[in-house]
PDB file of C-alpha atoms in Angstrom:
ATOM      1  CA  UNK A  15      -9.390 -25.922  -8.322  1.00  0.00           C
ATOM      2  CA  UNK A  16     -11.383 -26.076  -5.334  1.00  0.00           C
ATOM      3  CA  UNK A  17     -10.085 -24.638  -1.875  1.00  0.00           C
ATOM      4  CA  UNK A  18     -11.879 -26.953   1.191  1.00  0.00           C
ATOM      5  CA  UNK A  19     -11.413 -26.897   4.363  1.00  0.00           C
ATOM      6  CA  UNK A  20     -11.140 -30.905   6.110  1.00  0.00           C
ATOM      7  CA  UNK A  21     -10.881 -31.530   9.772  1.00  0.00           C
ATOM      8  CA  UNK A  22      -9.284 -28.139  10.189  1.00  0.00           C
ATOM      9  CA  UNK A  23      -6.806 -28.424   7.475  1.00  0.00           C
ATOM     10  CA  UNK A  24      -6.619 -26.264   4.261  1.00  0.00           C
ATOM     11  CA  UNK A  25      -6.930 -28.598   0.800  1.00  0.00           C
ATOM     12  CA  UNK A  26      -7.270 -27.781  -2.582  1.00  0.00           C
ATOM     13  CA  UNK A  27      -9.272 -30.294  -4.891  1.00  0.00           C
ATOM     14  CA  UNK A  28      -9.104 -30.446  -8.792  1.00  0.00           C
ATOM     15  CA  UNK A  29     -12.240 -32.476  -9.774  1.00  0.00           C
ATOM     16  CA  UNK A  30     -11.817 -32.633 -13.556  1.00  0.00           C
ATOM     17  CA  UNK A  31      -8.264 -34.746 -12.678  1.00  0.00           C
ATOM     18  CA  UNK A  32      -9.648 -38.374 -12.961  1.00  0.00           C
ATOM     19  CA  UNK A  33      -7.306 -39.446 -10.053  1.00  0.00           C
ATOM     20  CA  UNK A  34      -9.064 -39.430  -6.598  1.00  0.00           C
ATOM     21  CA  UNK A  35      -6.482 -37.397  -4.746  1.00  0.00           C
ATOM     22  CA  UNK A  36      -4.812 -40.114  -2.268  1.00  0.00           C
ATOM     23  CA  UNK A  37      -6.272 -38.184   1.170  1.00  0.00           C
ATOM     24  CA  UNK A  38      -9.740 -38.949  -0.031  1.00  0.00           C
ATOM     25  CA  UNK A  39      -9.131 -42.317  -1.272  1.00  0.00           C
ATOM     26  CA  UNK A  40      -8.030 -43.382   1.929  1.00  0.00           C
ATOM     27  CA  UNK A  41     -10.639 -41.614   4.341  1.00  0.00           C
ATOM     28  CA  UNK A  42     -13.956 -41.292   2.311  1.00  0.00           C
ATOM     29  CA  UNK A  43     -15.339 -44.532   3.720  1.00  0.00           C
ATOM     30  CA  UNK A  44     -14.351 -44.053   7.112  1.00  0.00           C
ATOM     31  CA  UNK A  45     -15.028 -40.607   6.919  1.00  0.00           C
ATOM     32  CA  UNK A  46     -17.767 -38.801   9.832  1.00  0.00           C
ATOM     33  CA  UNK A  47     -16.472 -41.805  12.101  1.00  0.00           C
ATOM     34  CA  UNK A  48     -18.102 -44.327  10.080  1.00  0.00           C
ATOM     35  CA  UNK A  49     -18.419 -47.379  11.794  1.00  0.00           C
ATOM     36  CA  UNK A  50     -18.105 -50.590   9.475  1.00  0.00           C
ATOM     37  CA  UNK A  51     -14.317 -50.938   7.698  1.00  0.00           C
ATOM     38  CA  UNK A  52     -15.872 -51.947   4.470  1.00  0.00           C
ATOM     39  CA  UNK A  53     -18.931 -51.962   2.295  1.00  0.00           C
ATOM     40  CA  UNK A  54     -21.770 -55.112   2.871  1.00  0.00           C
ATOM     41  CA  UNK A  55     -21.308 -57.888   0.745  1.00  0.00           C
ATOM     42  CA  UNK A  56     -22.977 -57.625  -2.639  1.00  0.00           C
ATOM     43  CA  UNK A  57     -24.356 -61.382  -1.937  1.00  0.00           C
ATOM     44  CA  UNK A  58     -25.505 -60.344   1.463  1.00  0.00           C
ATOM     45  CA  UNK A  59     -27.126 -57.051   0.448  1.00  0.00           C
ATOM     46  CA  UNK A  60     -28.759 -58.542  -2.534  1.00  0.00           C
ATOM     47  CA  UNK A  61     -30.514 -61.567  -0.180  1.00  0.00           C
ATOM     48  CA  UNK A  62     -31.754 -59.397   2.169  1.00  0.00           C
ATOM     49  CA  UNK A  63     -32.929 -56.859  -0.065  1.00  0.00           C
ATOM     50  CA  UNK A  64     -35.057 -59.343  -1.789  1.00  0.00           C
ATOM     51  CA  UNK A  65     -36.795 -60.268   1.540  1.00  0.00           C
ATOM     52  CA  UNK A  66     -37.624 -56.718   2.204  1.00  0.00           C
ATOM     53  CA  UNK A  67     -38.952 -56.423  -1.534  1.00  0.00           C
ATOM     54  CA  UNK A  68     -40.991 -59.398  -0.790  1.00  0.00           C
ATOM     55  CA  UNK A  69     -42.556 -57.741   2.434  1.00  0.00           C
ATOM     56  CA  UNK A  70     -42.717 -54.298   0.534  1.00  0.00           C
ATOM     57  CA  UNK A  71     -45.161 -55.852  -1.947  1.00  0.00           C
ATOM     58  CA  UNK A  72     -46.942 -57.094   0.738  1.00  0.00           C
ATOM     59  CA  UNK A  73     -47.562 -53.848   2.419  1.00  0.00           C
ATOM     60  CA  UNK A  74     -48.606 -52.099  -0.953  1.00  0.00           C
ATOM     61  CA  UNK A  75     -51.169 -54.822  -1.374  1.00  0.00           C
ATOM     62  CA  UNK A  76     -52.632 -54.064   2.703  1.00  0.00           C
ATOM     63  CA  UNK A  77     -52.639 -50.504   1.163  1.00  0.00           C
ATOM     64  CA  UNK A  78     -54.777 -51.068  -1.736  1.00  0.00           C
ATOM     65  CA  UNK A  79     -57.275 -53.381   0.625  1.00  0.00           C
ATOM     66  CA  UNK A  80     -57.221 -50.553   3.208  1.00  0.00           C
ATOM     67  CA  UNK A  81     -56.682 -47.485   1.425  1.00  0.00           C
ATOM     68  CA  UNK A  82     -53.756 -46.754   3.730  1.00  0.00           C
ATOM     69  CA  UNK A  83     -51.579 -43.729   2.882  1.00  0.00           C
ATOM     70  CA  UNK A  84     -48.064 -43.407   3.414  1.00  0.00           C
ATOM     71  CA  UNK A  85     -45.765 -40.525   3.127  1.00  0.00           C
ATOM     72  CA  UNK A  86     -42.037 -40.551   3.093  1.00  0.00           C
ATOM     73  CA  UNK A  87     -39.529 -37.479   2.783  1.00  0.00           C
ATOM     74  CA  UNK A  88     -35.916 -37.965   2.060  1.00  0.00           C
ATOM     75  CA  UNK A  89     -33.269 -35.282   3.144  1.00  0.00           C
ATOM     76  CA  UNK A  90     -29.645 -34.866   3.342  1.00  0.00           C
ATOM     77  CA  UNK A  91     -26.315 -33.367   1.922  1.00  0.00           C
ATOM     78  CA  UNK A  92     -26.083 -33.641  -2.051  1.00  0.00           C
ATOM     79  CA  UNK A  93     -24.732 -37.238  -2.780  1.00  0.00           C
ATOM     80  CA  UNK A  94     -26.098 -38.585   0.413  1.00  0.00           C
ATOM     81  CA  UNK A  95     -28.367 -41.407  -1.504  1.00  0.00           C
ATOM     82  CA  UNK A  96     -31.510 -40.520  -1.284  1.00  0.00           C
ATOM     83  CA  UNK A  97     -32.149 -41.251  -4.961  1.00  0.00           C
ATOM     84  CA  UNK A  98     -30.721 -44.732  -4.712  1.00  0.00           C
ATOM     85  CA  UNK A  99     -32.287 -45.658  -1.238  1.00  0.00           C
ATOM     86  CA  UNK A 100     -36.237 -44.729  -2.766  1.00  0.00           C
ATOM     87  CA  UNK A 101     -35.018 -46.671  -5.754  1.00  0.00           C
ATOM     88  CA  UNK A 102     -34.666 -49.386  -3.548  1.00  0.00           C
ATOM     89  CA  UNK A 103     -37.922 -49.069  -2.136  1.00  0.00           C
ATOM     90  CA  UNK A 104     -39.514 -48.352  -5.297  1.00  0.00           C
ATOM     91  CA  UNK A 105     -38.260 -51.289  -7.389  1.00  0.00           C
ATOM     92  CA  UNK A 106     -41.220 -53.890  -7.297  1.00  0.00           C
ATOM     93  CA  UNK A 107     -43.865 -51.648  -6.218  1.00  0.00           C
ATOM     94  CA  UNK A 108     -46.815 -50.641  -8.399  1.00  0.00           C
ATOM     95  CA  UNK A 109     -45.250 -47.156  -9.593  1.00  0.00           C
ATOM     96  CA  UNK A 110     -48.714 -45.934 -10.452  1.00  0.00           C
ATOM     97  CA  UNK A 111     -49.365 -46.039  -6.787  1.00  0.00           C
ATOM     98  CA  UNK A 112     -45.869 -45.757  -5.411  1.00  0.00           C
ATOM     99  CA  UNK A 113     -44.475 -42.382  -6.824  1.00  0.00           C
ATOM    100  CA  UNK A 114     -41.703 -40.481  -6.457  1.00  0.00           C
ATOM    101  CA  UNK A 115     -41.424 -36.289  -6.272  1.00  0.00           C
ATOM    102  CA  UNK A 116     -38.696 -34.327  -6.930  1.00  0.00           C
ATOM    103  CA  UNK A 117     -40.082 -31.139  -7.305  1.00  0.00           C
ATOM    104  CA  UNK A 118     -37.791 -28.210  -9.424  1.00  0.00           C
ATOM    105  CA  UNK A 119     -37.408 -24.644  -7.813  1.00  0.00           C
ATOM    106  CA  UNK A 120     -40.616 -22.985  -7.462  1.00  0.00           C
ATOM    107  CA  UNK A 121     -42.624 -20.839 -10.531  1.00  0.00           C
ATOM    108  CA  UNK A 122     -43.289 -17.795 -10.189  1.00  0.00           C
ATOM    109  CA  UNK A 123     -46.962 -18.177  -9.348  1.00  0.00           C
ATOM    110  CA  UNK A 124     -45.148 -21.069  -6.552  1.00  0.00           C
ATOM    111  CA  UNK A 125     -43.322 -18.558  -5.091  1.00  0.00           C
ATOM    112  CA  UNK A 126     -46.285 -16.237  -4.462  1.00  0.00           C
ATOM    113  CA  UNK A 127     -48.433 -19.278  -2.641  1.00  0.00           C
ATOM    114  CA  UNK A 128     -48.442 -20.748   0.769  1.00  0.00           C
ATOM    115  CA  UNK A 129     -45.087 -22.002   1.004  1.00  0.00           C
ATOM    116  CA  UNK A 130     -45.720 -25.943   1.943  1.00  0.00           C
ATOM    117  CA  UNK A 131     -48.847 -25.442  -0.641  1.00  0.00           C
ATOM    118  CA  UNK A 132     -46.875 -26.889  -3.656  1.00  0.00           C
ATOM    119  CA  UNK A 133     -45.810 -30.078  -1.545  1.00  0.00           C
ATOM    120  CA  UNK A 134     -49.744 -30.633  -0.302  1.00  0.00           C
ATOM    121  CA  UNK A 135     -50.796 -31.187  -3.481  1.00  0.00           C
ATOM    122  CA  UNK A 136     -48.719 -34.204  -4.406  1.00  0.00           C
ATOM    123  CA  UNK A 137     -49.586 -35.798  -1.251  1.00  0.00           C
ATOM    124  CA  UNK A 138     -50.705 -39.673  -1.270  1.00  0.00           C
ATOM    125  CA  UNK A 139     -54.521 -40.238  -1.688  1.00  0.00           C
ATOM    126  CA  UNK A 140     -56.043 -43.648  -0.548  1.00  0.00           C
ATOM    127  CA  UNK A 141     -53.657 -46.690  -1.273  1.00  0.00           C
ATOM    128  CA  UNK A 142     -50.602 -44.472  -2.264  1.00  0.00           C
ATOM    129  CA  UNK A 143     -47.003 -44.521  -0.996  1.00  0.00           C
ATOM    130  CA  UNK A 144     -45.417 -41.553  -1.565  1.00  0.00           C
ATOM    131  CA  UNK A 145     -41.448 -40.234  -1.480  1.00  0.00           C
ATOM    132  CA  UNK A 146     -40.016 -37.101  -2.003  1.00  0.00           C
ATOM    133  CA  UNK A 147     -36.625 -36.694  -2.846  1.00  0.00           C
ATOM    134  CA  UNK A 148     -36.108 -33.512  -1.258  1.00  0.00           C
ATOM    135  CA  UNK A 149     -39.292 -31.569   0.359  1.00  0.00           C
ATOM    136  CA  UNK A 150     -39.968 -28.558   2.419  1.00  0.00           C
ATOM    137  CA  UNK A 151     -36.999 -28.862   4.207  1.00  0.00           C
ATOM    138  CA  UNK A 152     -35.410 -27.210   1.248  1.00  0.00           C
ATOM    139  CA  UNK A 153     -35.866 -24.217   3.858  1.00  0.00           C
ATOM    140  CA  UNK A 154     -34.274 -25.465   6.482  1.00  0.00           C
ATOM    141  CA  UNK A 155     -31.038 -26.598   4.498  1.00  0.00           C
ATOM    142  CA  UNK A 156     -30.028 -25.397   0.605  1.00  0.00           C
ATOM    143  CA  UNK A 157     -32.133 -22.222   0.706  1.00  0.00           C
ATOM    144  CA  UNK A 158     -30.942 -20.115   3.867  1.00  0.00           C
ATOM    145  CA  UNK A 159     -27.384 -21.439   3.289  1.00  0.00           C
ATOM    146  CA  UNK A 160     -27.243 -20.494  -0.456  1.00  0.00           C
ATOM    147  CA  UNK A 161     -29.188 -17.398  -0.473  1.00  0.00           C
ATOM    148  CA  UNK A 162     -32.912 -18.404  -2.187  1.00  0.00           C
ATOM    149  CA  UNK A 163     -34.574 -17.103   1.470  1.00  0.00           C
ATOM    150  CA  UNK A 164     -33.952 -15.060   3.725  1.00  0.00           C
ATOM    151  CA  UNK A 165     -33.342 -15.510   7.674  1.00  0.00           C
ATOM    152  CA  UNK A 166     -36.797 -14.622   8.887  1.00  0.00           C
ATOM    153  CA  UNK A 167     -38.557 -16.866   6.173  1.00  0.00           C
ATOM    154  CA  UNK A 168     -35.947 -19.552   7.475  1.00  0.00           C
ATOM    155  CA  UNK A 169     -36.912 -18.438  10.723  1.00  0.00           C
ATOM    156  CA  UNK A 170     -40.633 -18.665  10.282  1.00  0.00           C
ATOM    157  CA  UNK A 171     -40.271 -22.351   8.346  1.00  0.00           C
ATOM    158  CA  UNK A 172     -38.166 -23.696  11.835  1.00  0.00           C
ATOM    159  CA  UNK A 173     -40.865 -22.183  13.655  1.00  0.00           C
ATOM    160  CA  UNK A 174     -44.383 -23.218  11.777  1.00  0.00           C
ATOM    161  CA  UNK A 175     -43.038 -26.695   9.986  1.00  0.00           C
ATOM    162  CA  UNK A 176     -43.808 -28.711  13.751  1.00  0.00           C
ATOM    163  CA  UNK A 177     -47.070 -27.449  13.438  1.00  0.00           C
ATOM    164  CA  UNK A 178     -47.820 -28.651   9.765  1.00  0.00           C
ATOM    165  CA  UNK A 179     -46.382 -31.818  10.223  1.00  0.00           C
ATOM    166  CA  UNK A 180     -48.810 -32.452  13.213  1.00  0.00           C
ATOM    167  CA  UNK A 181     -52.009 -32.296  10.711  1.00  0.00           C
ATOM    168  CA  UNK A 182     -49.888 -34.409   8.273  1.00  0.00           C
ATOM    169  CA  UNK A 183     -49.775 -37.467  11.140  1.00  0.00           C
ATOM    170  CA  UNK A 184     -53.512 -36.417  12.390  1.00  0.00           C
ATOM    171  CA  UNK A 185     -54.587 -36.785   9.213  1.00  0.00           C
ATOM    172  CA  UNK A 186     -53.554 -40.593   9.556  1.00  0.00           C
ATOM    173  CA  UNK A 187     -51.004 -40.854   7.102  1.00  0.00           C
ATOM    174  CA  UNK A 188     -48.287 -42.759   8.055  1.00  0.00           C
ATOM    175  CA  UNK A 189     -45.233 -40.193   7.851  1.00  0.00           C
ATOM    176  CA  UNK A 190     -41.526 -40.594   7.614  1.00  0.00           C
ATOM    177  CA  UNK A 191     -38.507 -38.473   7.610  1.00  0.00           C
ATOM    178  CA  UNK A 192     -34.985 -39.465   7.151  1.00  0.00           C
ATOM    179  CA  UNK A 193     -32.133 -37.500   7.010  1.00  0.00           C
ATOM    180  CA  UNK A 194     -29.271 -39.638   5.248  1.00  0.00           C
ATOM    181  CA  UNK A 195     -26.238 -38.825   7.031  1.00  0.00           C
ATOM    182  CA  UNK A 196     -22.921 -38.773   4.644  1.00  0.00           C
ATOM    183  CA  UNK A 197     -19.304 -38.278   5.732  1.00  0.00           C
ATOM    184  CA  UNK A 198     -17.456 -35.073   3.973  1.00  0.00           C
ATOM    185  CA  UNK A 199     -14.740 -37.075   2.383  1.00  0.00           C
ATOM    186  CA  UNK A 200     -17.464 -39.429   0.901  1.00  0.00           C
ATOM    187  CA  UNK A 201     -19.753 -36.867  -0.547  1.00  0.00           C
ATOM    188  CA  UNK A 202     -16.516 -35.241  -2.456  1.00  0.00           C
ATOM    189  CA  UNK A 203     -15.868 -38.888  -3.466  1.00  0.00           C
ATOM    190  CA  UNK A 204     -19.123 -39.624  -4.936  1.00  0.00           C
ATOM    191  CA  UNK A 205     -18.995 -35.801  -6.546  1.00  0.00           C
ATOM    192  CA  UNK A 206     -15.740 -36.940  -8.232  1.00  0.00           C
ATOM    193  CA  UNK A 207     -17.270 -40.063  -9.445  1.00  0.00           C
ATOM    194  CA  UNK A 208     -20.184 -38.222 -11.110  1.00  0.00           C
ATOM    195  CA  UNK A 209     -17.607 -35.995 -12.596  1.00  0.00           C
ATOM    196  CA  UNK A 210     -16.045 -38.922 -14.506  1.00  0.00           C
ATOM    197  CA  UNK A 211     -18.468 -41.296 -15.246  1.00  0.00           C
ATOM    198  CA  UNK A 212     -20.615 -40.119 -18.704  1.00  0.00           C
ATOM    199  CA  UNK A 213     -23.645 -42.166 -16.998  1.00  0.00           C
ATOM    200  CA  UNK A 214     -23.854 -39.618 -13.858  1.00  0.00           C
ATOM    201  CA  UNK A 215     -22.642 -36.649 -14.805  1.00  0.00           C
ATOM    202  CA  UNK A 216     -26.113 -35.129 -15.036  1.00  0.00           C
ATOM    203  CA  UNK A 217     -26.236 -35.603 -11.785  1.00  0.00           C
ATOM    204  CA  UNK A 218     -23.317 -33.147 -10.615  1.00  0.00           C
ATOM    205  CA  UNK A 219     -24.807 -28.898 -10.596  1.00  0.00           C
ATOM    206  CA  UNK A 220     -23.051 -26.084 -10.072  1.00  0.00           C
ATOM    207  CA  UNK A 221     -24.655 -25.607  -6.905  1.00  0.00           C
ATOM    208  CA  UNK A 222     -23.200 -29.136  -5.888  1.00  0.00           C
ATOM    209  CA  UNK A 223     -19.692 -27.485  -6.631  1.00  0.00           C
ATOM    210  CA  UNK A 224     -20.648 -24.332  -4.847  1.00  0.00           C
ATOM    211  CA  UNK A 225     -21.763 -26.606  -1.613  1.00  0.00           C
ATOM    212  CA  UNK A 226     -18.166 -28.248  -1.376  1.00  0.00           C
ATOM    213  CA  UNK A 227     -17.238 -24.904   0.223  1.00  0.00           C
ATOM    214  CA  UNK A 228     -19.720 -24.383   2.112  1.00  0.00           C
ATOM    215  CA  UNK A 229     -19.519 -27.884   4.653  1.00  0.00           C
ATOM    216  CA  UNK A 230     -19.683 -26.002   7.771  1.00  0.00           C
ATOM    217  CA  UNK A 231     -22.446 -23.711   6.746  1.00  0.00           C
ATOM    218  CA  UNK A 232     -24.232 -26.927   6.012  1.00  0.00           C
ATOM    219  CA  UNK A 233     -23.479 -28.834   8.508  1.00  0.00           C
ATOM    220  CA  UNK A 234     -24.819 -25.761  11.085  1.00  0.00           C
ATOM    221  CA  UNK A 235     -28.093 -25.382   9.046  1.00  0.00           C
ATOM    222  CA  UNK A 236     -28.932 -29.083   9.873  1.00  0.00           C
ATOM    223  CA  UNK A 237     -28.468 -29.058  13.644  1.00  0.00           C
ATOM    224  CA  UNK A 238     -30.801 -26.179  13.331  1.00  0.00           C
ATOM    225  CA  UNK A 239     -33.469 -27.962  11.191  1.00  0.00           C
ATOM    226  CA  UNK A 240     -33.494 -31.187  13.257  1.00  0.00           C
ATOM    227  CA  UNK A 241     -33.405 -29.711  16.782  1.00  0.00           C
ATOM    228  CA  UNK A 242     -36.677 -27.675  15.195  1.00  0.00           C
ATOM    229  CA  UNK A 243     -38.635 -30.078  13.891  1.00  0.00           C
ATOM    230  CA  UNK A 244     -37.747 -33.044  15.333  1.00  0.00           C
ATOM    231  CA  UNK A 245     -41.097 -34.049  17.170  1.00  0.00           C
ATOM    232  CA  UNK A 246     -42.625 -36.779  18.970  1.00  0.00           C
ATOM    233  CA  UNK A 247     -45.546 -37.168  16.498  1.00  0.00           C
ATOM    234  CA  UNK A 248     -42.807 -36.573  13.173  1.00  0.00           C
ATOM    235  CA  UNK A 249     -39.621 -37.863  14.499  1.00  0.00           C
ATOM    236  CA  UNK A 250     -36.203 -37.415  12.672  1.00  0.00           C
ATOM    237  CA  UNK A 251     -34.304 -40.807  11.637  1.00  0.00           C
ATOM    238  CA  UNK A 252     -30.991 -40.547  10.823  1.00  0.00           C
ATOM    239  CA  UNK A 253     -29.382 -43.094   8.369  1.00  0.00           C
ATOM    240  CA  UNK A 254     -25.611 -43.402   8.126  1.00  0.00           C
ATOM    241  CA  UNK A 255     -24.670 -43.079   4.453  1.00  0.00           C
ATOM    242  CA  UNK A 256     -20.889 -43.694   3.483  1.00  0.00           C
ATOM    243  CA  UNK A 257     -22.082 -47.508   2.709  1.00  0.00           C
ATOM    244  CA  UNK A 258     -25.387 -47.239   0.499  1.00  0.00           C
ATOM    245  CA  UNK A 259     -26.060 -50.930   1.017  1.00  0.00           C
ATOM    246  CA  UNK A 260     -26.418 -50.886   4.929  1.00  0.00           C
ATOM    247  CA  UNK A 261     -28.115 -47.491   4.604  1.00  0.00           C
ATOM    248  CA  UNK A 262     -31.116 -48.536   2.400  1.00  0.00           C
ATOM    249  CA  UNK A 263     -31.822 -52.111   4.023  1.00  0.00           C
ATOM    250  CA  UNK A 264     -32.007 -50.509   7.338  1.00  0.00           C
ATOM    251  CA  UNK A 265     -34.418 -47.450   6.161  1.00  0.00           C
ATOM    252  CA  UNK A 266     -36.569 -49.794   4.364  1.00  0.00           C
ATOM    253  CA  UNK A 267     -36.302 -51.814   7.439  1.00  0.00           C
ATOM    254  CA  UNK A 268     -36.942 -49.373   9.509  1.00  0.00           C
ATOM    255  CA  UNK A 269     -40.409 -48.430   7.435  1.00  0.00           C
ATOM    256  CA  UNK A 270     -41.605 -51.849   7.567  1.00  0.00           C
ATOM    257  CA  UNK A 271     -40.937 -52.683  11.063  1.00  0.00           C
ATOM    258  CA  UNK A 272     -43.045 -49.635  11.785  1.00  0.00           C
ATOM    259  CA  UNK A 273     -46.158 -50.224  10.474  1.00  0.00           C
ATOM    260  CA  UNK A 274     -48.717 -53.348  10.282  1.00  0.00           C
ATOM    261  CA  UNK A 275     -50.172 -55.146   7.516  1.00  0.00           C
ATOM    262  CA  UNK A 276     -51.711 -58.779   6.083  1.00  0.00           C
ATOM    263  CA  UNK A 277     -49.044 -61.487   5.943  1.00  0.00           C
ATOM    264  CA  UNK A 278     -45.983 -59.267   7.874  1.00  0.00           C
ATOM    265  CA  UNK A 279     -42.757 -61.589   8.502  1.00  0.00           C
ATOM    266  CA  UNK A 280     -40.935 -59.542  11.313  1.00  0.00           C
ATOM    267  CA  UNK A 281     -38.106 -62.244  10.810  1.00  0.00           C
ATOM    268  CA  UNK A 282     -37.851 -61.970   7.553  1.00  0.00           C
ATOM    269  CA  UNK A 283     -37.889 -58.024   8.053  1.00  0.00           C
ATOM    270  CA  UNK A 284     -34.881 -58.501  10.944  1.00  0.00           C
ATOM    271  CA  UNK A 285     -33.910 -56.201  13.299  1.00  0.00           C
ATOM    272  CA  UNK A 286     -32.595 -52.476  12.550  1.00  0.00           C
ATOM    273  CA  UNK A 287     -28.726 -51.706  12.905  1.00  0.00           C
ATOM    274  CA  UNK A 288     -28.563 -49.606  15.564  1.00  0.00           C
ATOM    275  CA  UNK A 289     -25.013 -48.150  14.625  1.00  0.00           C
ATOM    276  CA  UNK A 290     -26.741 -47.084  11.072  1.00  0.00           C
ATOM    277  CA  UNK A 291     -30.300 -46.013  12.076  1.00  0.00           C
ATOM    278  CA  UNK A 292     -31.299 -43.812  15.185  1.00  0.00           C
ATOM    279  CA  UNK A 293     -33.451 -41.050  15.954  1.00  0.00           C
ATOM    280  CA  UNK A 294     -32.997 -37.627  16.221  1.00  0.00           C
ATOM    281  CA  UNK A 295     -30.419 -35.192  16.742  1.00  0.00           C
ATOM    282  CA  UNK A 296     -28.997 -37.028  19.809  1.00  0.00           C
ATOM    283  CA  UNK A 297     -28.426 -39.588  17.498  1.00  0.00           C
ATOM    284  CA  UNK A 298     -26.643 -37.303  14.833  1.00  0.00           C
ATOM    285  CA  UNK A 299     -24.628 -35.944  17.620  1.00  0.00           C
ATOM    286  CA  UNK A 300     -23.002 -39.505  18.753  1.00  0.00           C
ATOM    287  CA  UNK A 301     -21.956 -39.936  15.521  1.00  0.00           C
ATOM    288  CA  UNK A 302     -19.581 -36.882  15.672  1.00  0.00           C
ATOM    289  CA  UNK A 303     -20.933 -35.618  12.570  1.00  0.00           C
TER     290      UNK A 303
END
């Protein structure tokens, strides 16, 4: 049994009963003020998700003429979807040129380097599009709220990170960082789901358990992170989560719409959702989140 803590009110939560208690069922999709009443439509979502695949494979082929280099990081809560949303991406790319990191906790002989030094070497040589499913900004989120650093190495990241990322865009790689935004009765939904489905389960840690308690700590870590390193030359985009669909055609939209390349189809691309994708933490803080 879990004790949480949900708009103010005390709950307990059993995750090893396969029934969804009934005050999650109901919320988790509306859940952080969500703003759509139901999920896209599978049709819809799969059409316009092979248009953007279309114009991906486009862009990977400008890279390979040009030798352009992309960079994309992927942050949020646990069960946010950032595995699922650079799936989507990744799906007809070239995966020897599209890859994806998700680097362990550090070695010992990690721990005793440069701390962004393990990151910098998997970064994208000429033609690659890289994505990291979690990054540096393990500092600025999991490790100061669970204990793996301590406040002045958080302290330090906040303050040097702005500076690192400005040699990352100088550098002329084309850099992106989205923070996908999930609602708290969602994320304990889609922890329950791993719990009971044999496919998944892999996917659920202790720590994952550990973070369920831990919401507001979370939650104030983030405000810190993004009001620190959210730059003009490395903006923040948020991405509203609770409905996966929406979430990755307007990231990969977003990505697309940003850059240029042979044979782009801006209509075919279409226009961002504003209610999903925004920048920054003024953004974030509209969403009541």
């Amino acid at each position: 049994m879990i004790d949480l803590t949900l708009d103010g009110k005390a709950r307990q939560l059993d995750l090893d009963d396969p029934k969804l208690p009934e005050w999650i069922e109901h919320t988790a999709f509306a859940s952080g003020d969500y703003v759509y009443d139901k999920k896209l439509k599978r049709s819809l979502y799969e059409k316009e998700l092979v248009a953007l695949h279309l114009e991906l494979v486009k862009l990977q082929a400008h890279q390979q003429k040009s030798g352009q280099r992309i960079l994309i990081i992927f942050e949020g809560r646990d069960a946010a979807g950032k595995g699922g949303t650079i799936g989507a991406f990744r799906t007809y790319l070239n995966h020897r040129h599209a890859r994806t990191l998700a680097l362990t906790k550090p070695t010992e002989t990690e721990q005793g380097q440069w701390y962004y030094q393990r990151y910098v070497d998997h970064f994208p040589t000429e033609g690659e599009f890289i994505m990291f499913d979690r990054s540096w900004y393990n500092r600025g989120g999991v490790e100061p709220v669970m204990g793996f650093c301590t406040p002045e190495q958080n302290s330090a990241f906040l303050a040097q990170t702005p500076a690192f990322e400005k040699m990352i865009v100088d550098e002329k790689i084309a850099f992106f960082k989205f923070w996908l935004n999930v609602g708290q009765e969602m994320q304990i939904k889609r922890f329950h789901d791993r719990r009971h489905n044999p496919l998944k389960s892999w996917k659920l840690s202790p720590i994952d358990l550990k973070a369920l308690t831990k919401w507001d700590d979370y939650t104030a870590a983030r405000n810190a992170m993004l009001n620190a390193t959210h730059t003009d030359h490395a903006p923040w985009t948020i991405v509203r989560s609770n409905d996966k669909r929406r979430a990755r055609l307007n990231a990969i939209r977003h990505v697309l719409n940003s850059l240029d390349y042979e044979g782009k189809n801006t209509g075919a691309i279409g226009a961002v959702d504003d209610r999903i994708l925004g920048q920054g933490p003024d953004f974030l803080n509209s969403l009541g989140a």
